[in-house]
Tab-separated table of C-alpha atoms in Angstrom:
chain	number	residue	atom	x	y	z
Z	1	MET	CA	-89.448	-198.976	-209.431
Z	2	ASN	CA	-91.273	-198.362	-206.497
Z	3	VAL	CA	-91.284	-197.373	-202.853
Z	4	PHE	CA	-89.417	-199.679	-201.585
Z	5	ARG	CA	-86.596	-199.298	-204.251
Z	6	ILE	CA	-86.357	-195.609	-203.700
Z	7	LEU	CA	-86.546	-196.859	-200.036
Z	8	GLY	CA	-84.271	-199.385	-199.700
Z	9	ASP	CA	-81.170	-197.509	-201.777
Z	10	LEU	CA	-81.767	-194.422	-199.535
Z	11	SER	CA	-81.482	-196.693	-197.414
Z	12	HIS	CA	-78.048	-198.275	-198.022
Z	13	LEU	CA	-77.201	-194.965	-199.193
Z	14	LEU	CA	-77.412	-194.000	-196.056
Z	15	ALA	CA	-75.559	-196.272	-193.540
Z	16	MET	CA	-72.605	-195.338	-196.501
Z	17	ILE	CA	-72.208	-191.412	-195.505
Z	18	LEU	CA	-73.086	-192.664	-191.893
Z	19	LEU	CA	-70.011	-194.794	-191.409
Z	20	LEU	CA	-67.467	-191.671	-193.970
Z	21	GLY	CA	-68.152	-189.228	-191.442
Z	22	LYS	CA	-68.519	-190.921	-189.156
Z	23	ILE	CA	-65.030	-192.171	-189.518
Z	24	TRP	CA	-64.035	-188.448	-190.986
Z	25	ARG	CA	-65.481	-186.697	-187.701
Z	26	SER	CA	-63.276	-188.304	-185.831
Z	27	LYS	CA	-60.003	-189.143	-187.268
Z	28	CYS	CA	-60.492	-192.798	-185.689
Z	29	CYS	CA	-61.679	-195.592	-188.044
Z	30	THR	CA	-61.228	-197.704	-184.486
Z	31	GLY	CA	-64.579	-200.020	-184.416
Z	32	ILE	CA	-65.123	-200.961	-187.580
Z	33	SER	CA	-64.016	-204.281	-189.606
Z	34	GLY	CA	-62.173	-203.009	-192.559
Z	35	LYS	CA	-62.862	-206.528	-193.722
Z	36	SER	CA	-66.098	-206.050	-193.985
Z	37	GLN	CA	-66.073	-202.866	-195.790
Z	38	ILE	CA	-63.206	-204.825	-198.017
Z	39	LEU	CA	-66.172	-207.013	-199.669
Z	40	PHE	CA	-68.710	-204.266	-200.111
Z	41	ALA	CA	-66.280	-202.857	-202.393
Z	42	LEU	CA	-65.999	-205.862	-203.890
Z	43	VAL	CA	-69.301	-206.398	-203.844
Z	44	PHE	CA	-70.325	-203.232	-206.178
Z	45	THR	CA	-66.829	-203.499	-208.364
Z	46	THR	CA	-67.937	-206.920	-209.299
Z	47	ARG	CA	-71.834	-206.215	-209.476
Z	48	TYR	CA	-71.704	-202.304	-210.986
Z	49	LEU	CA	-68.333	-203.406	-214.656
Z	50	ASP	CA	-71.885	-202.992	-216.652
Z	51	LEU	CA	-71.239	-199.996	-216.208
Z	52	PHE	CA	-70.841	-197.801	-218.681
Z	53	THR	CA	-72.089	-201.007	-220.630
Z	54	ASN	CA	-75.577	-200.835	-220.016
Z	55	PHE	CA	-77.694	-197.770	-219.513
Z	56	ILE	CA	-81.337	-198.586	-217.758
Z	57	SER	CA	-82.105	-195.504	-216.524
Z	58	ILE	CA	-79.823	-191.861	-214.640
Z	59	TYR	CA	-81.069	-192.978	-211.167
Z	60	ASN	CA	-79.693	-196.017	-211.936
Z	61	THR	CA	-76.459	-194.948	-213.083
Z	62	VAL	CA	-76.073	-191.761	-210.454
Z	63	MET	CA	-76.557	-194.620	-207.569
Z	64	LYS	CA	-74.167	-197.064	-209.412
Z	65	VAL	CA	-72.048	-194.283	-209.093
Z	66	VAL	CA	-71.963	-193.002	-205.240
Z	67	PHE	CA	-72.442	-196.370	-204.282
Z	68	LEU	CA	-68.736	-197.273	-206.115
Z	69	LEU	CA	-67.436	-193.285	-205.023
Z	70	CYS	CA	-68.429	-194.294	-201.308
Z	71	ALA	CA	-66.911	-198.103	-200.724
Z	72	TYR	CA	-63.611	-197.206	-202.108
Z	73	VAL	CA	-62.976	-194.210	-200.325
Z	74	THR	CA	-64.055	-195.099	-197.020
Z	75	VAL	CA	-61.548	-198.549	-197.534
Z	76	TYR	CA	-59.131	-195.317	-198.590
Z	77	MET	CA	-59.550	-193.908	-195.270
Z	78	ILE	CA	-60.376	-197.016	-192.761
Z	79	TYR	CA	-55.904	-199.124	-194.773
Z	80	GLY	CA	-55.211	-194.930	-196.109
Z	81	LYS	CA	-55.628	-192.203	-193.642
Z	82	PHE	CA	-55.823	-193.141	-190.557
Z	83	ARG	CA	-54.982	-196.458	-190.115
Z	84	LYS	CA	-53.226	-195.860	-187.218
Z	85	THR	CA	-56.079	-195.966	-186.019
Z	86	PHE	CA	-57.010	-199.126	-187.339
Z	87	ASP	CA	-58.108	-202.148	-185.140
Z	88	SER	CA	-56.592	-204.584	-186.577
Z	89	GLU	CA	-56.667	-206.974	-183.719
Z	90	ASN	CA	-60.086	-207.368	-183.330
Z	91	ASP	CA	-59.988	-207.168	-187.157
Z	92	THR	CA	-59.235	-210.609	-187.661
Z	93	PHE	CA	-62.109	-212.517	-190.187
Z	94	ARG	CA	-60.475	-215.253	-192.264
Z	95	LEU	CA	-62.345	-213.945	-195.469
Z	96	GLU	CA	-61.488	-217.780	-197.227
Z	97	PHE	CA	-64.093	-219.073	-194.695
Z	98	LEU	CA	-65.810	-215.985	-197.509
Z	99	LEU	CA	-64.934	-216.308	-200.568
Z	100	VAL	CA	-64.185	-219.695	-201.682
Z	101	PRO	CA	-67.948	-220.873	-201.041
Z	102	VAL	CA	-69.410	-217.862	-202.845
Z	103	ILE	CA	-66.816	-218.605	-205.612
Z	104	GLY	CA	-67.790	-221.998	-205.568
Z	105	LEU	CA	-71.164	-221.302	-205.643
Z	106	SER	CA	-71.699	-218.284	-208.077
Z	107	PHE	CA	-69.987	-221.252	-210.632
Z	108	LEU	CA	-72.531	-223.934	-209.936
Z	109	GLU	CA	-75.949	-221.655	-209.639
Z	110	ASN	CA	-75.734	-218.396	-212.111
Z	111	TYR	CA	-78.518	-218.244	-214.792
Z	112	SER	CA	-75.288	-217.852	-217.295
Z	113	PHE	CA	-72.431	-219.392	-217.394
Z	114	THR	CA	-70.569	-216.295	-218.795
Z	115	PRO	CA	-67.901	-214.283	-217.031
Z	116	LEU	CA	-70.066	-210.782	-216.667
Z	117	GLU	CA	-73.316	-212.532	-215.416
Z	118	ILE	CA	-70.570	-214.943	-212.725
Z	119	LEU	CA	-69.450	-212.062	-211.141
Z	120	TRP	CA	-73.140	-210.814	-211.406
Z	121	THR	CA	-73.687	-213.711	-209.289
Z	122	PHE	CA	-70.447	-213.228	-206.973
Z	123	SER	CA	-71.900	-209.882	-205.837
Z	124	ILE	CA	-75.102	-211.125	-205.129
Z	125	TYR	CA	-73.592	-214.519	-202.799
Z	126	LEU	CA	-71.229	-212.337	-200.824
Z	127	GLU	CA	-72.892	-209.613	-200.338
Z	128	SER	CA	-75.478	-211.672	-197.655
Z	129	VAL	CA	-72.432	-212.106	-195.581
Z	130	ALA	CA	-70.258	-209.412	-196.131
Z	131	ILE	CA	-71.342	-207.950	-192.700
Z	132	LEU	CA	-70.068	-210.830	-191.250
Z	133	PRO	CA	-66.101	-209.953	-190.381
Z	134	GLN	CA	-67.842	-206.610	-188.861
Z	135	LEU	CA	-70.319	-209.145	-186.759
Z	136	PHE	CA	-67.924	-210.708	-185.755
Z	137	MET	CA	-65.709	-207.548	-184.700
Z	138	ILE	CA	-68.434	-206.799	-182.511
Z	139	SER	CA	-68.871	-209.696	-180.828
Z	140	LYS	CA	-64.980	-209.668	-179.568
Z	141	THR	CA	-65.178	-206.859	-178.730
Z	142	GLY	CA	-67.563	-206.409	-177.162
Z	143	GLU	CA	-69.486	-203.619	-177.195
Z	144	ALA	CA	-70.439	-200.956	-180.455
Z	145	GLU	CA	-69.996	-197.071	-180.298
Z	146	THR	CA	-73.943	-195.665	-181.250
Z	147	ILE	CA	-72.543	-194.641	-184.290
Z	148	THR	CA	-71.746	-197.748	-185.877
Z	149	THR	CA	-74.498	-199.605	-184.353
Z	150	HIS	CA	-76.758	-197.572	-186.917
Z	151	TYR	CA	-74.938	-197.554	-189.650
Z	152	LEU	CA	-75.161	-201.431	-189.435
Z	153	PHE	CA	-79.300	-200.367	-188.299
Z	154	PHE	CA	-80.195	-198.479	-192.250
Z	155	LEU	CA	-77.740	-201.334	-193.879
Z	156	GLY	CA	-79.584	-203.672	-192.441
Z	157	LEU	CA	-82.763	-201.570	-193.105
Z	158	TYR	CA	-81.993	-201.578	-196.310
Z	159	ARG	CA	-81.813	-205.344	-197.346
Z	160	ALA	CA	-85.018	-206.152	-194.926
Z	161	LEU	CA	-86.848	-203.209	-197.829
Z	162	TYR	CA	-85.437	-205.027	-200.434
Z	163	LEU	CA	-87.969	-207.808	-200.193
Z	164	ALA	CA	-90.701	-206.141	-199.500
Z	165	ASN	CA	-89.577	-204.463	-203.048
Z	166	TRP	CA	-89.129	-208.013	-204.802
Z	167	VAL	CA	-92.761	-208.705	-203.224
Z	168	ARG	CA	-93.572	-206.255	-204.329
Z	169	ARG	CA	-92.295	-206.715	-207.648
Z	170	TYR	CA	-93.601	-210.314	-207.421
Z	171	GLN	CA	-97.507	-208.777	-207.745
Z	172	THR	CA	-97.365	-206.157	-209.970
Z	173	GLU	CA	-95.081	-207.600	-212.925
Z	174	ASN	CA	-94.407	-210.736	-211.418
Z	175	PHE	CA	-91.129	-210.755	-211.482
Z	176	TYR	CA	-88.778	-212.749	-209.222
Z	177	ASP	CA	-84.876	-213.307	-209.014
Z	178	GLN	CA	-84.455	-216.832	-207.274
Z	179	ILE	CA	-80.760	-215.741	-206.344
Z	180	ALA	CA	-81.355	-212.932	-204.893
Z	181	VAL	CA	-84.270	-213.198	-202.790
Z	182	VAL	CA	-82.771	-216.421	-201.585
Z	183	SER	CA	-79.319	-214.249	-200.727
Z	184	GLY	CA	-81.595	-211.725	-199.228
Z	185	VAL	CA	-83.802	-212.817	-196.952
Z	186	VAL	CA	-80.122	-215.501	-195.318
Z	187	GLN	CA	-79.371	-211.373	-194.967
Z	188	THR	CA	-81.041	-210.357	-193.454
Z	189	ILE	CA	-81.341	-213.130	-190.631
Z	190	PHE	CA	-78.573	-212.712	-190.021
Z	191	TYR	CA	-78.792	-209.085	-188.810
Z	192	CYS	CA	-82.110	-209.774	-186.918
Z	193	ASP	CA	-80.615	-210.096	-183.665
Z	194	PHE	CA	-79.089	-207.468	-184.069
Z	195	PHE	CA	-82.297	-205.062	-184.698
Z	196	TYR	CA	-83.775	-206.043	-181.956
Z	197	LEU	CA	-80.583	-205.290	-179.644
Z	198	TYR	CA	-81.074	-201.698	-181.626
Z	199	VAL	CA	-84.673	-201.646	-180.549
Z	200	THR	CA	-83.822	-202.581	-177.162
Z	201	LYS	CA	-81.198	-200.757	-176.028
Z	202	VAL	CA	-79.744	-198.641	-178.751
Z	203	LEU	CA	-83.295	-195.777	-178.946
Z	204	LYS	CA	-83.172	-195.763	-175.859
Z	205	GLY	CA	-79.512	-194.367	-175.580
Z	206	LYS	CA	-78.028	-198.071	-174.286
Z	207	LYS	CA	-74.818	-199.147	-175.601
Z	208	LEU	CA	-74.599	-202.066	-177.942
Z	209	SER	CA	-73.083	-205.099	-175.923
Z	210	LEU	CA	-72.819	-208.317	-177.881
Z	211	PRO	CA	-71.475	-211.202	-175.078
Z	212	MET	CA	-68.396	-212.110	-176.447
Z	213	PRO	CA	-66.880	-215.254	-177.180
Z	214	ILE	CA	-64.536	-217.415	-175.208
């Protein structure tokens, strides 16, 4: 396991902690897409079905458990504990537009036509587009809170670091996972415009705003 993988995992974990901390401290989940969080919870659930059957390392097991817990606690806080503050009027992205093609692609393009492998492939494809409801929500409202932009930045950084991890693994191990790499590139592309706005506005103390759809 190389440094890019570790940094990527830490960036991912930091993003989730930032989001949870924001909700807990403010007692409010305004500006956060519950639909994106449901998709991320589904990603971790379908990816980590081997949690108790395939031991890789203590680090791997601990990270899986932490990601699952963070994902489900976030969903609970949005739809349970702080549901009165949830902005459902702006969280309107239609999930079937993502789930239907992702499910179909998982059956068509996978490494082995077995239930666990198809579900793992589904999780990889779904993760690449799971952030779209959140980005759609920001574009619909026209702006995002600073802490939400920090969350998105570290989530995007996690993906960029994983791309570096795959390059490094190819160089040192001659290992190449086409499904993970292509999905990771697609996911990183979704963040490119956001990265630019983050650097040029948020880091300079300005509020992130996006053009609202007509």
